[in-house]
Amino acid sequence: MEESVGKEKQPETKSPSDPEESLDIGKVGESMTPEELAEAKALGQRELFCELAGRVIDLIFLTAVALLLGRPDSWLMKWIAGDYPVTFQVALFMVLLLAGNMLISFPFSFYAGHVLQHRYQLSRQSFRKWFWRWGKRNLLEVAFAVVLIPGLYWLIWLCHDWWWLVAAAGFFLLSVILGQLAPVLILPIFYKVKPLDEGERTDEIKERLHRISAGTGIAVEGVFRMEMSAETSKANAMLAGLGKTRRILIGDTLLDHFTVDEIEVIFAHEIGHHVHRHIWKLICFGGLYSLVGFYVCNWVLGLWIELNGAAIDYANFPIYTLPLLLLVITLFSTSLEPLQNALSRHFERQADRYALKQTSFREAYQSAFRKLARQNKDDPSPNRLEVILFHSHPPIAERLALADS
Ligand SMILES: [Zn+2]
């Protein structure tokens, strides 16, 4: 669970060239030139195309598998049903579905995550490194899925027609546990994270952070430097974790190239997320929406079983419903995404206002966002519909205007 300052929540696949080569510190705080703007817009459009194409392909894949293979008499179901325990059968089915999905979505992941990022000089990763990262992400997904999906079927078999209620409670609990563990267990798989103890300006930065975080419950010991520069030129910062693992992570790409005033403003933005309890609010919202989501799944899967000529028997709930379950979850979360993004953009504006109020650094706030736009090649004013549908952060132009209001 995390809240970040930039457009990307997880900058994992976005990487750049050497900041020394690609950044002119003198001009990064200024507005983009028409050429830079055109470049950012072109990159944004290509990324949007990949995003849309990837989603459409996912939906086609899941729909086809659900209709053609997710039935009691399909060859795949006959092949999976062997002498193994049913838990193993669900896990095997899930792994096959994920593998098929990864295979067909690979060209888009490769193009958007590697080719485009190099073409726009944002990545400094070799293909081998990119592929290793892609592999780690997918392995993690498989590891979660082979535990959670059989677990979900066990809930159906044991709790019968109340399974959706128990599953939503389980989802909430899992979000809290993962929120706590993610910064210490999952983030280090992808990024090297260390305490703020290196670099010439560290003392001044620490002193500023100490002052601005006084009374908020975040200690400077909870501020970490995240090594991003080995793979990307993009800058980012984020708030992550719950309770004892609550921390603010600042990318080295940001710490090394932004002024102390700008770092203080961005840090204050992350404190804004902490003070307004945004991570908890997002977890509660997620719990509520999983409740409705699992209820819808229960209803649709029941209809599918009846359509296949059987009565619903929760104690022996058939596992051929798995592709349909995944399809309903995907459709449900896609349709709620604009609402979730609107909430996230609202939280971002709250955190921006907090940063402006606490620091009074209007100019540093604006130059920090201009730098972010330039360094990350973010389109400052993308299409409104695109923002409503897909963006978790307000466009940079809007965030700049906030400082003038
Ligand atoms: Zn933020």
CSV table of C-alpha atoms and ligand atoms in Angstrom, one decimal:
chain,number,residue,atom,x,y,z
A,1,MET,CA,0.0,0.0,0.0
A,2,GLU,CA,1.5,3.2,-1.0
A,3,GLU,CA,0.8,6.7,-2.1
A,4,SER,CA,3.3,8.4,-4.5
A,5,VAL,CA,4.0,11.9,-5.7
A,6,GLY,CA,4.3,11.1,-9.4
A,7,LYS,CA,2.0,9.7,-12.0
A,8,GLU,CA,3.4,6.2,-11.6
A,9,LYS,CA,2.6,4.4,-8.4
A,10,GLN,CA,5.2,1.8,-9.0
A,11,PRO,CA,7.9,3.1,-11.3
A,12,GLU,CA,9.3,-0.5,-11.7
A,13,THR,CA,9.5,-0.8,-15.4
A,14,LYS,CA,10.1,2.9,-16.1
A,15,SER,CA,13.8,3.5,-16.3
A,16,PRO,CA,16.1,6.2,-17.8
A,17,SER,CA,19.5,7.2,-18.8
A,18,ASP,CA,22.2,8.7,-16.6
A,19,PRO,CA,20.8,11.8,-14.9
A,20,GLU,CA,24.3,13.3,-15.4
A,21,GLU,CA,23.8,12.9,-19.1
A,22,SER,CA,20.1,13.6,-19.5
A,23,LEU,CA,19.5,16.5,-17.0
A,24,ASP,CA,20.5,20.1,-17.2
A,25,ILE,CA,19.8,21.2,-13.7
A,26,GLY,CA,19.7,24.8,-14.8
A,27,LYS,CA,16.7,24.3,-17.1
A,28,VAL,CA,14.7,21.5,-15.5
A,29,GLY,CA,12.8,23.9,-13.3
A,30,GLU,CA,11.5,25.8,-16.3
A,31,SER,CA,8.4,25.0,-18.4
A,32,MET,CA,8.8,22.4,-21.2
A,33,THR,CA,9.8,23.6,-24.7
A,34,PRO,CA,7.3,22.9,-27.5
A,35,GLU,CA,9.6,20.0,-28.6
A,36,GLU,CA,9.6,18.5,-25.1
A,37,LEU,CA,5.9,18.9,-24.9
A,38,ALA,CA,5.4,17.1,-28.2
A,39,GLU,CA,7.7,14.3,-27.1
A,40,ALA,CA,5.8,13.9,-23.8
A,41,LYS,CA,2.5,13.8,-25.6
A,42,ALA,CA,3.7,11.2,-28.1
A,43,LEU,CA,5.0,9.0,-25.4
A,44,GLY,CA,1.8,9.4,-23.4
A,45,GLN,CA,-0.3,8.3,-26.4
A,46,ARG,CA,1.9,5.3,-27.1
A,47,GLU,CA,1.7,4.2,-23.5
A,48,LEU,CA,-2.0,4.7,-23.5
A,49,PHE,CA,-2.4,2.6,-26.6
A,50,CYS,CA,-0.3,-0.2,-25.1
A,51,GLU,CA,-2.4,0.0,-21.9
A,52,LEU,CA,-5.7,-0.2,-23.8
A,53,ALA,CA,-4.5,-3.0,-26.1
A,54,GLY,CA,-3.2,-5.0,-23.1
A,55,ARG,CA,-6.6,-4.7,-21.4
A,56,VAL,CA,-8.6,-5.6,-24.4
A,57,ILE,CA,-6.4,-8.7,-25.0
A,58,ASP,CA,-6.8,-9.7,-21.4
A,59,LEU,CA,-10.6,-9.5,-21.6
A,60,ILE,CA,-10.7,-11.4,-24.9
A,61,PHE,CA,-8.4,-14.1,-23.5
A,62,LEU,CA,-10.5,-14.5,-20.3
A,63,THR,CA,-13.8,-14.4,-22.1
A,64,ALA,CA,-12.7,-17.0,-24.6
A,65,VAL,CA,-11.3,-19.3,-21.9
A,66,ALA,CA,-14.4,-18.9,-19.7
A,67,LEU,CA,-16.9,-19.7,-22.6
A,68,LEU,CA,-14.9,-22.4,-24.4
A,69,LEU,CA,-12.9,-24.1,-21.7
A,70,GLY,CA,-14.5,-23.1,-18.4
A,71,ARG,CA,-17.3,-25.8,-18.7
A,72,PRO,CA,-17.7,-29.2,-17.1
A,73,ASP,CA,-17.2,-31.1,-20.4
A,74,SER,CA,-14.2,-29.2,-21.9
A,75,TRP,CA,-11.0,-31.1,-22.7
A,76,LEU,CA,-9.0,-28.9,-20.4
A,77,MET,CA,-11.3,-29.7,-17.4
A,78,LYS,CA,-11.1,-33.4,-18.2
A,79,TRP,CA,-7.3,-33.1,-18.4
A,80,ILE,CA,-7.0,-31.2,-15.1
A,81,ALA,CA,-9.4,-33.5,-13.2
A,82,GLY,CA,-7.1,-36.4,-12.3
A,83,ASP,CA,-6.4,-38.3,-9.2
A,84,TYR,CA,-4.9,-35.3,-7.5
A,85,PRO,CA,-6.5,-33.4,-4.6
A,86,VAL,CA,-8.9,-30.8,-5.7
A,87,THR,CA,-6.8,-28.0,-4.1
A,88,PHE,CA,-3.9,-29.0,-6.5
A,89,GLN,CA,-6.3,-29.0,-9.4
A,90,VAL,CA,-7.4,-25.3,-8.7
A,91,ALA,CA,-3.8,-24.3,-8.3
A,92,LEU,CA,-2.8,-26.0,-11.6
A,93,PHE,CA,-5.7,-24.4,-13.4
A,94,MET,CA,-4.7,-21.0,-12.1
A,95,VAL,CA,-1.1,-21.4,-13.1
A,96,LEU,CA,-2.1,-22.5,-16.6
A,97,LEU,CA,-4.4,-19.4,-17.0
A,98,LEU,CA,-1.7,-17.1,-15.7
A,99,ALA,CA,0.9,-18.6,-18.0
A,100,GLY,CA,-1.4,-18.2,-21.1
A,101,ASN,CA,-2.1,-14.7,-20.1
A,102,MET,CA,1.5,-13.8,-19.6
A,103,LEU,CA,2.4,-15.3,-23.0
A,104,ILE,CA,-0.1,-13.3,-25.0
A,105,SER,CA,0.5,-10.0,-23.1
A,106,PHE,CA,4.3,-10.3,-23.3
A,107,PRO,CA,4.7,-8.4,-26.5
A,108,PHE,CA,2.9,-5.4,-25.0
A,109,SER,CA,4.8,-5.5,-21.7
A,110,PHE,CA,8.0,-5.7,-23.7
A,111,TYR,CA,7.2,-2.8,-26.0
A,112,ALA,CA,5.8,-0.5,-23.3
A,113,GLY,CA,8.2,-1.4,-20.5
A,114,HIS,CA,11.4,-1.8,-22.5
A,115,VAL,CA,11.3,-0.6,-26.1
A,116,LEU,CA,9.4,2.7,-25.5
A,117,GLN,CA,11.3,3.5,-22.4
A,118,HIS,CA,14.6,3.3,-24.3
A,119,ARG,CA,13.3,5.1,-27.3
A,120,TYR,CA,12.4,8.1,-25.1
A,121,GLN,CA,15.7,7.8,-23.1
A,122,LEU,CA,14.0,7.0,-19.9
A,123,SER,CA,15.4,3.5,-19.3
A,124,ARG,CA,19.0,2.5,-18.7
A,125,GLN,CA,18.2,-1.2,-18.2
A,126,SER,CA,19.6,-3.9,-20.4
A,127,PHE,CA,17.1,-6.3,-21.9
A,128,ARG,CA,18.4,-9.0,-19.5
A,129,LYS,CA,17.7,-6.8,-16.5
A,130,TRP,CA,14.3,-5.8,-17.8
A,131,PHE,CA,13.4,-9.5,-18.4
A,132,TRP,CA,14.6,-10.5,-15.0
A,133,ARG,CA,12.4,-7.8,-13.4
A,134,TRP,CA,9.5,-8.9,-15.5
A,135,GLY,CA,10.1,-12.5,-14.5
A,136,LYS,CA,10.2,-11.6,-10.7
A,137,ARG,CA,7.0,-9.6,-11.0
A,138,ASN,CA,5.2,-12.5,-12.7
A,139,LEU,CA,6.6,-15.1,-10.3
A,140,LEU,CA,5.3,-13.1,-7.4
A,141,GLU,CA,1.9,-12.9,-9.0
A,142,VAL,CA,1.9,-16.7,-9.5
A,143,ALA,CA,3.0,-17.2,-5.9
A,144,PHE,CA,0.1,-15.1,-4.6
A,145,ALA,CA,-2.4,-16.7,-7.0
A,146,VAL,CA,-1.6,-20.3,-6.1
A,147,VAL,CA,-2.2,-19.6,-2.4
A,148,LEU,CA,-5.2,-17.2,-2.7
A,149,ILE,CA,-7.3,-18.8,-5.4
A,150,PRO,CA,-7.5,-22.3,-3.8
A,151,GLY,CA,-8.1,-20.4,-0.5
A,152,LEU,CA,-11.1,-18.7,-2.1
A,153,TYR,CA,-12.5,-22.0,-3.3
A,154,TRP,CA,-12.1,-23.5,0.1
A,155,LEU,CA,-14.1,-20.5,1.5
A,156,ILE,CA,-16.9,-21.4,-1.0
A,157,TRP,CA,-16.8,-25.1,-0.1
A,158,LEU,CA,-16.8,-24.4,3.7
A,159,CYS,CA,-19.0,-21.2,4.0
A,160,HIS,CA,-21.5,-22.0,1.3
A,161,ASP,CA,-23.7,-19.1,0.2
A,162,TRP,CA,-22.0,-16.7,2.7
A,163,TRP,CA,-18.6,-17.2,1.2
A,164,TRP,CA,-18.6,-13.7,-0.5
A,165,LEU,CA,-19.0,-12.0,2.9
A,166,VAL,CA,-16.1,-14.1,4.5
A,167,ALA,CA,-14.0,-13.5,1.3
A,168,ALA,CA,-14.4,-9.7,1.6
A,169,ALA,CA,-13.5,-9.8,5.3
A,170,GLY,CA,-10.4,-11.9,4.3
A,171,PHE,CA,-9.5,-9.5,1.6
A,172,PHE,CA,-9.6,-6.6,4.1
A,173,LEU,CA,-7.4,-8.5,6.5
A,174,LEU,CA,-5.0,-9.4,3.8
A,175,SER,CA,-4.8,-5.8,2.6
A,176,VAL,CA,-3.8,-4.7,6.2
A,177,ILE,CA,-1.2,-7.5,6.5
A,178,LEU,CA,0.2,-6.7,3.0
A,179,GLY,CA,0.1,-3.0,3.7
A,180,GLN,CA,2.4,-3.7,6.7
A,181,LEU,CA,4.7,-6.2,5.0
A,182,ALA,CA,5.0,-4.7,1.5
A,183,PRO,CA,7.7,-2.1,2.3
A,184,VAL,CA,9.9,-4.6,4.1
A,185,LEU,CA,9.2,-7.8,2.1
A,186,ILE,CA,8.0,-6.9,-1.4
A,187,LEU,CA,9.6,-3.6,-2.2
A,188,PRO,CA,13.2,-4.8,-1.6
A,189,ILE,CA,12.7,-7.5,-4.3
A,190,PHE,CA,12.6,-4.7,-6.8
A,191,TYR,CA,14.5,-1.8,-5.3
A,192,LYS,CA,17.5,-1.3,-3.0
A,193,VAL,CA,16.3,0.8,-0.1
A,194,LYS,CA,18.6,2.3,2.5
A,195,PRO,CA,18.4,4.9,5.3
A,196,LEU,CA,19.2,8.5,4.4
A,197,ASP,CA,22.8,8.5,5.4
A,198,GLU,CA,24.8,9.3,2.3
A,199,GLY,CA,25.5,12.4,0.2
A,200,GLU,CA,26.8,15.8,1.0
A,201,ARG,CA,23.5,17.5,1.4
A,202,THR,CA,22.1,14.8,3.7
A,203,ASP,CA,22.5,16.8,6.9
A,204,GLU,CA,20.6,19.8,5.6
A,205,ILE,CA,17.9,17.6,4.1
A,206,LYS,CA,17.5,15.6,7.3
A,207,GLU,CA,17.2,18.8,9.4
A,208,ARG,CA,14.4,20.1,7.0
A,209,LEU,CA,12.6,16.8,7.1
A,210,HIS,CA,12.9,16.7,10.9
A,211,ARG,CA,11.3,20.2,11.1
A,212,ILE,CA,8.5,19.6,8.7
A,213,SER,CA,7.5,16.2,10.2
A,214,ALA,CA,7.4,17.4,13.8
A,215,GLY,CA,4.2,16.3,15.5
A,216,THR,CA,3.0,14.1,12.6
A,217,GLY,CA,4.2,10.8,13.9
A,218,ILE,CA,6.7,10.2,11.1
A,219,ALA,CA,10.3,10.2,12.3
A,220,VAL,CA,13.3,11.0,10.0
A,221,GLU,CA,14.5,7.5,10.8
A,222,GLY,CA,11.4,6.4,8.7
A,223,VAL,CA,12.7,8.2,5.6
A,224,PHE,CA,14.6,6.0,3.1
A,225,ARG,CA,16.5,6.5,-0.1
A,226,MET,CA,15.3,4.3,-2.9
A,227,GLU,CA,17.9,3.4,-5.5
A,228,MET,CA,16.1,3.9,-8.8
A,229,SER,CA,18.9,5.5,-10.9
A,230,ALA,CA,20.4,2.2,-12.0
A,231,GLU,CA,17.5,1.6,-14.2
A,232,THR,CA,15.5,4.8,-14.7
A,233,SER,CA,16.0,8.5,-15.0
A,234,LYS,CA,12.4,9.0,-13.7
A,235,ALA,CA,12.0,10.6,-10.2
A,236,ASN,CA,9.4,9.5,-7.6
A,237,ALA,CA,8.7,9.5,-3.9
A,238,MET,CA,6.1,7.5,-1.9
A,239,LEU,CA,4.5,6.9,1.4
A,240,ALA,CA,4.2,3.2,2.2
A,241,GLY,CA,3.5,0.7,5.1
A,242,LEU,CA,1.2,0.7,8.1
A,243,GLY,CA,2.1,1.1,11.8
A,244,LYS,CA,5.7,0.2,12.5
A,245,THR,CA,6.5,-0.2,8.8
A,246,ARG,CA,5.1,3.2,7.9
A,247,ARG,CA,7.9,5.1,5.9
A,248,ILE,CA,8.6,7.6,3.2
A,249,LEU,CA,10.7,6.5,0.3
A,250,ILE,CA,12.5,9.1,-1.9
A,251,GLY,CA,14.1,8.1,-5.1
A,252,ASP,CA,17.8,8.8,-5.5
A,253,THR,CA,16.9,10.3,-8.9
A,254,LEU,CA,14.9,12.9,-6.9
A,255,LEU,CA,17.3,13.3,-3.9
A,256,ASP,CA,20.3,13.9,-6.1
A,257,HIS,CA,18.8,16.3,-8.6
A,258,PHE,CA,16.2,18.4,-6.8
A,259,THR,CA,17.0,21.4,-4.6
A,260,VAL,CA,16.6,21.1,-0.8
A,261,ASP,CA,13.4,23.3,-1.0
A,262,GLU,CA,11.9,21.1,-3.7
A,263,ILE,CA,12.7,17.9,-1.7
A,264,GLU,CA,11.1,19.5,1.4
A,265,VAL,CA,7.9,20.2,-0.6
A,266,ILE,CA,7.7,16.7,-2.0
A,267,PHE,CA,8.4,15.3,1.4
A,268,ALA,CA,5.6,17.5,2.8
A,269,HIS,CA,3.3,16.1,0.2
A,270,GLU,CA,4.0,12.5,1.4
A,271,ILE,CA,3.4,13.7,5.0
A,272,GLY,CA,0.1,15.0,3.8
A,273,HIS,CA,-0.9,11.5,2.7
A,274,HIS,CA,0.1,10.3,6.2
A,275,VAL,CA,-1.7,13.0,8.1
A,276,HIS,CA,-4.9,12.6,6.1
A,277,ARG,CA,-4.7,8.8,6.7
A,278,HIS,CA,-5.0,8.1,2.9
A,279,ILE,CA,-3.6,4.5,3.1
A,280,TRP,CA,-6.2,3.5,5.7
A,281,LYS,CA,-9.0,5.1,3.7
A,282,LEU,CA,-7.9,3.3,0.5
A,283,ILE,CA,-7.8,0.0,2.4
A,284,CYS,CA,-11.3,0.6,3.8
A,285,PHE,CA,-12.6,1.6,0.3
A,286,GLY,CA,-11.0,-1.6,-1.1
A,287,GLY,CA,-12.7,-3.7,1.5
A,288,LEU,CA,-16.1,-2.2,0.7
A,289,TYR,CA,-15.7,-2.7,-3.0
A,290,SER,CA,-14.5,-6.3,-2.6
A,291,LEU,CA,-17.7,-7.0,-0.7
A,292,VAL,CA,-19.8,-5.9,-3.7
A,293,GLY,CA,-17.4,-7.5,-6.1
A,294,PHE,CA,-17.5,-11.0,-4.4
A,295,TYR,CA,-21.3,-10.7,-4.2
A,296,VAL,CA,-21.5,-10.1,-7.9
A,297,CYS,CA,-19.2,-13.1,-8.5
A,298,ASN,CA,-21.4,-15.3,-6.4
A,299,TRP,CA,-24.4,-14.3,-8.5
A,300,VAL,CA,-22.8,-14.7,-11.9
A,301,LEU,CA,-21.1,-18.0,-11.1
A,302,GLY,CA,-24.4,-19.4,-9.9
A,303,LEU,CA,-26.1,-18.4,-13.2
A,304,TRP,CA,-23.3,-20.1,-15.1
A,305,ILE,CA,-23.6,-23.4,-13.2
A,306,GLU,CA,-27.4,-23.4,-13.8
A,307,LEU,CA,-26.8,-22.6,-17.5
A,308,ASN,CA,-24.5,-25.7,-17.6
A,309,GLY,CA,-27.5,-27.8,-16.4
A,310,ALA,CA,-26.6,-28.3,-12.8
A,311,ALA,CA,-28.0,-27.0,-9.4
A,312,ILE,CA,-25.7,-24.9,-7.2
A,313,ASP,CA,-24.0,-27.1,-4.7
A,314,TYR,CA,-21.6,-25.0,-2.6
A,315,ALA,CA,-20.0,-28.0,-0.9
A,316,ASN,CA,-18.9,-29.2,-4.3
A,317,PHE,CA,-18.6,-25.9,-6.1
A,318,PRO,CA,-17.1,-26.8,-9.5
A,319,ILE,CA,-13.7,-25.4,-10.3
A,320,TYR,CA,-14.5,-24.9,-14.0
A,321,THR,CA,-16.0,-21.6,-12.9
A,322,LEU,CA,-12.4,-20.2,-12.3
A,323,PRO,CA,-12.0,-18.4,-15.6
A,324,LEU,CA,-15.4,-16.8,-15.3
A,325,LEU,CA,-14.6,-15.8,-11.7
A,326,LEU,CA,-11.4,-14.0,-13.0
A,327,LEU,CA,-13.4,-12.4,-15.8
A,328,VAL,CA,-16.0,-11.0,-13.4
A,329,ILE,CA,-13.3,-9.7,-11.1
A,330,THR,CA,-11.5,-8.0,-14.0
A,331,LEU,CA,-14.7,-6.5,-15.4
A,332,PHE,CA,-15.8,-5.3,-12.0
A,333,SER,CA,-12.5,-3.7,-11.1
A,334,THR,CA,-12.2,-2.1,-14.5
A,335,SER,CA,-15.6,-0.5,-14.2
A,336,LEU,CA,-14.8,0.8,-10.7
A,337,GLU,CA,-11.4,2.2,-11.7
A,338,PRO,CA,-12.7,5.7,-12.7
A,339,LEU,CA,-14.2,6.0,-9.2
A,340,GLN,CA,-11.0,4.7,-7.5
A,341,ASN,CA,-8.9,7.1,-9.6
A,342,ALA,CA,-11.2,10.0,-8.8
A,343,LEU,CA,-10.7,9.2,-5.1
A,344,SER,CA,-7.0,9.0,-5.6
A,345,ARG,CA,-6.8,12.3,-7.4
A,346,HIS,CA,-8.8,13.9,-4.6
A,347,PHE,CA,-6.2,12.5,-2.1
A,348,GLU,CA,-3.4,13.9,-4.2
A,349,ARG,CA,-4.9,17.3,-4.2
A,350,GLN,CA,-5.3,17.2,-0.5
A,351,ALA,CA,-1.6,16.2,-0.1
A,352,ASP,CA,-0.6,19.0,-2.5
A,353,ARG,CA,-2.5,21.6,-0.5
A,354,TYR,CA,-1.0,20.3,2.7
A,355,ALA,CA,2.5,20.6,1.2
A,356,LEU,CA,1.9,24.2,0.1
A,357,LYS,CA,0.4,25.2,3.4
A,358,GLN,CA,3.1,23.6,5.6
A,359,THR,CA,6.1,24.8,3.6
A,360,SER,CA,4.8,28.0,2.0
A,361,PHE,CA,7.3,27.2,-0.8
A,362,ARG,CA,5.1,28.1,-3.7
A,363,GLU,CA,8.0,28.5,-6.2
A,364,ALA,CA,9.8,25.3,-5.1
A,365,TYR,CA,6.5,23.4,-5.4
A,366,GLN,CA,6.0,24.6,-9.0
A,367,SER,CA,9.6,24.0,-10.0
A,368,ALA,CA,9.5,20.5,-8.4
A,369,PHE,CA,6.5,19.6,-10.5
A,370,ARG,CA,8.0,21.1,-13.7
A,371,LYS,CA,11.1,19.0,-13.0
A,372,LEU,CA,9.0,15.9,-12.5
A,373,ALA,CA,7.2,16.5,-15.8
A,374,ARG,CA,10.4,17.1,-17.6
A,375,GLN,CA,12.4,14.3,-16.0
A,376,ASN,CA,9.6,11.7,-16.4
A,377,LYS,CA,8.4,13.0,-19.7
A,378,ASP,CA,4.8,13.3,-18.4
A,379,ASP,CA,2.3,15.1,-20.6
A,380,PRO,CA,1.3,18.1,-18.3
A,381,SER,CA,-2.2,18.3,-19.7
A,382,PRO,CA,-3.4,15.0,-21.1
A,383,ASN,CA,-6.9,14.3,-22.6
A,384,ARG,CA,-9.6,14.8,-20.0
A,385,LEU,CA,-11.3,11.5,-20.7
A,386,GLU,CA,-7.9,9.7,-20.3
A,387,VAL,CA,-7.4,11.4,-16.9
A,388,ILE,CA,-11.0,10.4,-15.7
A,389,LEU,CA,-10.5,6.8,-16.8
A,390,PHE,CA,-6.9,6.0,-16.0
A,391,HIS,CA,-5.0,8.6,-14.0
A,392,SER,CA,-4.5,8.2,-10.3
A,393,HIS,CA,-2.8,11.6,-10.1
A,394,PRO,CA,-4.0,15.0,-11.4
A,395,PRO,CA,-2.3,16.3,-14.5
A,396,ILE,CA,0.9,18.3,-13.7
A,397,ALA,CA,-0.7,21.5,-15.2
A,398,GLU,CA,-3.6,21.2,-12.7
A,399,ARG,CA,-1.1,20.7,-9.8
A,400,LEU,CA,0.9,23.8,-10.9
A,401,ALA,CA,-2.3,25.8,-11.1
A,402,LEU,CA,-3.2,24.8,-7.5
A,403,ALA,CA,-0.2,26.9,-6.2
A,404,ASP,CA,-1.7,30.0,-7.9
A,405,SER,CA,-5.2,29.6,-6.5
B,1,ZN,ZN,0.8,11.7,-3.6
